[in-house]
Amino acid sequence: MWYSLPLRPPGALDEPEFLRRCIQCGQCAQVCPYGSVTLAGTLNPLELGAPRVEPWKTPCYLCMRCPPVCPTGALRPIRAVEEAGMGLAVLNKDLCFTYEGSVFCKTCHEKCPLRNSALIMEQGLLPVITSRCVGCGVCEKVCPRKAIVTVPRSRLAGLGLAGNEP
């Protein structure tokens, strides 16, 4: 099944510790100028009110305003955008225009905030997501074929993609 899951904001601790420390104050959502960070309305009481990013709606644009306002340290301070550690984008080549050969598309590459580092164009033609991807979800949002999903950091190990740890 090809679908996306919500992510934690940049700098989030590992999921169990993040949920233990987060007091659902909403300060991270309040300072987000893009509306990327929202508060979960879920049936799981541990996650109710916890901040999340839904990249298919509004990805994280890596402004890094949220970690400094977290009063409990659930979001750790970040020195550089490359430390955001939200997750990893995964490309389904069977859905990608360029790999399919029907259209040359490089929208994901053009919009990636870490272009030529997290997302490269192999041989100038084929998009390749590298281990430097921080999981902001911009590529997922802009892909016209929805060939990219962003996997939360907490799920990477289960998929054999744990190399993206910050």
PDB file of C-alpha atoms in Angstrom:
ATOM      1  CA  MET A   1       0.000   0.000   0.000  1.00  0.00           C
ATOM      2  CA  TRP A   2       1.347   3.433  -0.954  1.00  0.00           C
ATOM      3  CA  TYR A   3       0.333   6.103   1.538  1.00  0.00           C
ATOM      4  CA  SER A   4       1.928   8.688   3.749  1.00  0.00           C
ATOM      5  CA  LEU A   5       1.932   8.999   7.521  1.00  0.00           C
ATOM      6  CA  PRO A   6       2.174  12.101   9.695  1.00  0.00           C
ATOM      7  CA  LEU A   7       5.649  13.169  10.745  1.00  0.00           C
ATOM      8  CA  ARG A   8       6.906  14.791  13.921  1.00  0.00           C
ATOM      9  CA  PRO A   9       8.314  18.326  13.638  1.00  0.00           C
ATOM     10  CA  PRO A  10      12.049  18.888  13.136  1.00  0.00           C
ATOM     11  CA  GLY A  11      14.201  17.889  16.075  1.00  0.00           C
ATOM     12  CA  ALA A  12      11.655  15.523  17.648  1.00  0.00           C
ATOM     13  CA  LEU A  13      13.102  12.995  20.056  1.00  0.00           C
ATOM     14  CA  ASP A  14      12.499   9.298  19.420  1.00  0.00           C
ATOM     15  CA  GLU A  15       8.752   8.639  19.498  1.00  0.00           C
ATOM     16  CA  PRO A  16       8.310   7.169  23.016  1.00  0.00           C
ATOM     17  CA  GLU A  17      10.423   9.918  24.612  1.00  0.00           C
ATOM     18  CA  PHE A  18       8.804  12.593  22.457  1.00  0.00           C
ATOM     19  CA  LEU A  19       5.319  11.524  23.585  1.00  0.00           C
ATOM     20  CA  ARG A  20       6.480  11.352  27.216  1.00  0.00           C
ATOM     21  CA  ARG A  21       7.891  14.884  27.155  1.00  0.00           C
ATOM     22  CA  CYS A  22       5.439  16.688  24.885  1.00  0.00           C
ATOM     23  CA  ILE A  23       2.823  18.553  26.930  1.00  0.00           C
ATOM     24  CA  GLN A  24       0.669  19.401  23.879  1.00  0.00           C
ATOM     25  CA  CYS A  25       1.115  23.128  24.504  1.00  0.00           C
ATOM     26  CA  GLY A  26       0.918  23.945  20.794  1.00  0.00           C
ATOM     27  CA  GLN A  27       3.731  26.502  20.816  1.00  0.00           C
ATOM     28  CA  CYS A  28       5.450  24.760  17.891  1.00  0.00           C
ATOM     29  CA  ALA A  29       2.268  25.014  15.819  1.00  0.00           C
ATOM     30  CA  GLN A  30       1.797  28.666  16.776  1.00  0.00           C
ATOM     31  CA  VAL A  31       5.235  29.722  15.509  1.00  0.00           C
ATOM     32  CA  CYS A  32       5.045  27.810  12.216  1.00  0.00           C
ATOM     33  CA  PRO A  33       4.567  30.472   9.515  1.00  0.00           C
ATOM     34  CA  TYR A  34       3.397  27.906   6.955  1.00  0.00           C
ATOM     35  CA  GLY A  35       0.826  26.053   9.029  1.00  0.00           C
ATOM     36  CA  SER A  36       2.879  22.898   8.569  1.00  0.00           C
ATOM     37  CA  VAL A  37       2.798  21.910  12.246  1.00  0.00           C
ATOM     38  CA  THR A  38      -0.686  20.964  13.406  1.00  0.00           C
ATOM     39  CA  LEU A  39      -1.966  19.319  16.569  1.00  0.00           C
ATOM     40  CA  ALA A  40      -3.268  15.768  16.318  1.00  0.00           C
ATOM     41  CA  GLY A  41      -6.919  15.116  16.873  1.00  0.00           C
ATOM     42  CA  THR A  42      -6.837  11.363  17.300  1.00  0.00           C
ATOM     43  CA  LEU A  43      -8.456   8.577  19.265  1.00  0.00           C
ATOM     44  CA  ASN A  44      -5.077   7.617  20.727  1.00  0.00           C
ATOM     45  CA  PRO A  45      -4.929   9.564  24.019  1.00  0.00           C
ATOM     46  CA  LEU A  46      -1.111   9.529  23.977  1.00  0.00           C
ATOM     47  CA  GLU A  47      -1.065  11.453  20.709  1.00  0.00           C
ATOM     48  CA  LEU A  48      -4.051  13.758  21.218  1.00  0.00           C
ATOM     49  CA  GLY A  49      -2.822  17.326  20.786  1.00  0.00           C
ATOM     50  CA  ALA A  50       0.724  16.250  19.889  1.00  0.00           C
ATOM     51  CA  PRO A  51       2.331  18.186  17.033  1.00  0.00           C
ATOM     52  CA  ARG A  52       2.601  16.614  13.620  1.00  0.00           C
ATOM     53  CA  VAL A  53       3.310  17.468  10.008  1.00  0.00           C
ATOM     54  CA  GLU A  54       1.133  16.033   7.255  1.00  0.00           C
ATOM     55  CA  PRO A  55       3.368  16.392   4.194  1.00  0.00           C
ATOM     56  CA  TRP A  56       0.638  15.565   1.689  1.00  0.00           C
ATOM     57  CA  LYS A  57      -1.231  18.667   2.951  1.00  0.00           C
ATOM     58  CA  THR A  58       1.462  21.122   4.040  1.00  0.00           C
ATOM     59  CA  PRO A  59       5.077  19.924   4.174  1.00  0.00           C
ATOM     60  CA  CYS A  60       7.716  21.335   6.493  1.00  0.00           C
ATOM     61  CA  TYR A  61       9.661  24.152   4.858  1.00  0.00           C
ATOM     62  CA  LEU A  62      12.497  23.800   7.393  1.00  0.00           C
ATOM     63  CA  CYS A  63      12.264  27.297   8.878  1.00  0.00           C
ATOM     64  CA  MET A  64      13.346  25.734  12.209  1.00  0.00           C
ATOM     65  CA  ARG A  65      11.208  28.027  14.351  1.00  0.00           C
ATOM     66  CA  CYS A  66       9.585  25.173  16.266  1.00  0.00           C
ATOM     67  CA  PRO A  67      12.472  23.523  18.176  1.00  0.00           C
ATOM     68  CA  PRO A  68      13.528  26.637  20.139  1.00  0.00           C
ATOM     69  CA  VAL A  69      10.020  27.244  21.529  1.00  0.00           C
ATOM     70  CA  CYS A  70       9.496  23.729  22.902  1.00  0.00           C
ATOM     71  CA  PRO A  71       9.435  24.157  26.712  1.00  0.00           C
ATOM     72  CA  THR A  72      10.106  20.492  27.527  1.00  0.00           C
ATOM     73  CA  GLY A  73      12.829  19.521  25.059  1.00  0.00           C
ATOM     74  CA  ALA A  74      10.542  17.137  23.148  1.00  0.00           C
ATOM     75  CA  LEU A  75      11.931  19.005  20.134  1.00  0.00           C
ATOM     76  CA  ARG A  76      15.706  19.175  20.503  1.00  0.00           C
ATOM     77  CA  PRO A  77      17.686  22.217  19.357  1.00  0.00           C
ATOM     78  CA  ILE A  78      18.979  21.984  15.801  1.00  0.00           C
ATOM     79  CA  ARG A  79      22.179  23.626  14.598  1.00  0.00           C
ATOM     80  CA  ALA A  80      21.629  22.985  10.890  1.00  0.00           C
ATOM     81  CA  VAL A  81      18.687  22.076   8.655  1.00  0.00           C
ATOM     82  CA  GLU A  82      20.438  18.809   7.814  1.00  0.00           C
ATOM     83  CA  GLU A  83      19.793  17.682  11.422  1.00  0.00           C
ATOM     84  CA  ALA A  84      15.987  17.942  11.166  1.00  0.00           C
ATOM     85  CA  GLY A  85      15.647  14.127  11.141  1.00  0.00           C
ATOM     86  CA  MET A  86      11.915  13.954  10.468  1.00  0.00           C
ATOM     87  CA  GLY A  87      12.034  10.938   8.185  1.00  0.00           C
ATOM     88  CA  LEU A  88      12.928   9.893   4.680  1.00  0.00           C
ATOM     89  CA  ALA A  89      11.172  10.374   1.352  1.00  0.00           C
ATOM     90  CA  VAL A  90      10.705   7.190  -0.659  1.00  0.00           C
ATOM     91  CA  LEU A  91      10.210   7.235  -4.429  1.00  0.00           C
ATOM     92  CA  ASN A  92       8.046   4.647  -6.171  1.00  0.00           C
ATOM     93  CA  LYS A  93       9.768   4.405  -9.551  1.00  0.00           C
ATOM     94  CA  ASP A  94       6.747   2.626 -11.041  1.00  0.00           C
ATOM     95  CA  LEU A  95       4.678   5.782 -10.530  1.00  0.00           C
ATOM     96  CA  CYS A  96       7.326   8.377 -11.451  1.00  0.00           C
ATOM     97  CA  PHE A  97       6.863  10.053 -14.854  1.00  0.00           C
ATOM     98  CA  THR A  98      10.608  10.151 -15.493  1.00  0.00           C
ATOM     99  CA  TYR A  99      11.299   6.490 -14.653  1.00  0.00           C
ATOM    100  CA  GLU A 100       8.221   5.515 -16.632  1.00  0.00           C
ATOM    101  CA  GLY A 101       9.716   7.295 -19.637  1.00  0.00           C
ATOM    102  CA  SER A 102       6.582   9.184 -20.620  1.00  0.00           C
ATOM    103  CA  VAL A 103       7.584  12.679 -19.457  1.00  0.00           C
ATOM    104  CA  PHE A 104      10.806  14.221 -18.167  1.00  0.00           C
ATOM    105  CA  CYS A 105       9.777  15.609 -14.793  1.00  0.00           C
ATOM    106  CA  LYS A 106      12.098  17.118 -12.218  1.00  0.00           C
ATOM    107  CA  THR A 107       9.581  18.930 -10.024  1.00  0.00           C
ATOM    108  CA  CYS A 108      10.711  17.105  -6.880  1.00  0.00           C
ATOM    109  CA  HIS A 109      14.324  18.065  -7.501  1.00  0.00           C
ATOM    110  CA  GLU A 110      13.517  21.686  -8.269  1.00  0.00           C
ATOM    111  CA  LYS A 111      11.467  22.144  -5.081  1.00  0.00           C
ATOM    112  CA  CYS A 112      13.640  20.169  -2.639  1.00  0.00           C
ATOM    113  CA  PRO A 113      15.090  22.526   0.003  1.00  0.00           C
ATOM    114  CA  LEU A 114      18.193  20.300   0.096  1.00  0.00           C
ATOM    115  CA  ARG A 115      18.457  19.968  -3.687  1.00  0.00           C
ATOM    116  CA  ASN A 116      21.633  18.262  -4.936  1.00  0.00           C
ATOM    117  CA  SER A 117      22.206  16.841  -1.469  1.00  0.00           C
ATOM    118  CA  ALA A 118      19.034  15.057  -0.324  1.00  0.00           C
ATOM    119  CA  LEU A 119      17.614  14.699  -3.818  1.00  0.00           C
ATOM    120  CA  ILE A 120      19.872  14.412  -6.823  1.00  0.00           C
ATOM    121  CA  MET A 121      19.299  13.887 -10.530  1.00  0.00           C
ATOM    122  CA  GLU A 122      21.327  10.824 -11.516  1.00  0.00           C
ATOM    123  CA  GLN A 123      22.946  11.397 -14.911  1.00  0.00           C
ATOM    124  CA  GLY A 124      20.949  14.640 -14.969  1.00  0.00           C
ATOM    125  CA  LEU A 125      17.780  12.646 -15.681  1.00  0.00           C
ATOM    126  CA  LEU A 126      16.554  10.392 -12.886  1.00  0.00           C
ATOM    127  CA  PRO A 127      15.526  11.617  -9.413  1.00  0.00           C
ATOM    128  CA  VAL A 128      17.289   9.783  -6.585  1.00  0.00           C
ATOM    129  CA  ILE A 129      16.569  10.411  -2.908  1.00  0.00           C
ATOM    130  CA  THR A 130      19.734  10.065  -0.835  1.00  0.00           C
ATOM    131  CA  SER A 131      20.315   9.288   2.836  1.00  0.00           C
ATOM    132  CA  ARG A 132      20.754  13.043   3.374  1.00  0.00           C
ATOM    133  CA  CYS A 133      16.987  13.488   3.053  1.00  0.00           C
ATOM    134  CA  VAL A 134      15.535  14.918   6.288  1.00  0.00           C
ATOM    135  CA  GLY A 135      11.931  13.989   5.513  1.00  0.00           C
ATOM    136  CA  CYS A 136      10.407  17.453   5.158  1.00  0.00           C
ATOM    137  CA  GLY A 137       7.852  16.172   2.631  1.00  0.00           C
ATOM    138  CA  VAL A 138       8.163  18.969   0.064  1.00  0.00           C
ATOM    139  CA  CYS A 139       8.864  16.477  -2.734  1.00  0.00           C
ATOM    140  CA  GLU A 140       5.828  14.419  -1.722  1.00  0.00           C
ATOM    141  CA  LYS A 141       3.570  17.466  -1.874  1.00  0.00           C
ATOM    142  CA  VAL A 142       4.761  18.668  -5.297  1.00  0.00           C
ATOM    143  CA  CYS A 143       4.992  15.333  -7.137  1.00  0.00           C
ATOM    144  CA  PRO A 144       2.313  15.383  -9.851  1.00  0.00           C
ATOM    145  CA  ARG A 145       2.055  11.561  -9.847  1.00  0.00           C
ATOM    146  CA  LYS A 146       2.109  11.152  -6.051  1.00  0.00           C
ATOM    147  CA  ALA A 147       5.078   8.833  -6.555  1.00  0.00           C
ATOM    148  CA  ILE A 148       6.759   9.945  -3.316  1.00  0.00           C
ATOM    149  CA  VAL A 149       5.767   9.312   0.289  1.00  0.00           C
ATOM    150  CA  THR A 150       7.599  10.478   3.366  1.00  0.00           C
ATOM    151  CA  VAL A 151       8.229   7.820   5.989  1.00  0.00           C
ATOM    152  CA  PRO A 152       8.429   9.041   9.612  1.00  0.00           C
ATOM    153  CA  ARG A 153      11.755   8.476  11.339  1.00  0.00           C
ATOM    154  CA  SER A 154      10.030   6.197  13.861  1.00  0.00           C
ATOM    155  CA  ARG A 155       9.085   3.801  11.026  1.00  0.00           C
ATOM    156  CA  LEU A 156      12.377   3.728   9.113  1.00  0.00           C
ATOM    157  CA  ALA A 157      13.960   0.787  10.936  1.00  0.00           C
ATOM    158  CA  GLY A 158      10.923  -1.388  10.234  1.00  0.00           C
ATOM    159  CA  LEU A 159      11.395  -0.728   6.530  1.00  0.00           C
ATOM    160  CA  GLY A 160      15.140  -1.324   6.530  1.00  0.00           C
ATOM    161  CA  LEU A 161      15.779   2.395   6.011  1.00  0.00           C
ATOM    162  CA  ALA A 162      17.282   3.232   9.407  1.00  0.00           C
ATOM    163  CA  GLY A 163      20.353   4.853   7.838  1.00  0.00           C
ATOM    164  CA  ASN A 164      18.564   8.200   7.958  1.00  0.00           C
ATOM    165  CA  GLU A 165      18.938   8.603  11.718  1.00  0.00           C
ATOM    166  CA  PRO A 166      20.167  12.083  12.700  1.00  0.00           C
TER     167      PRO A 166
END
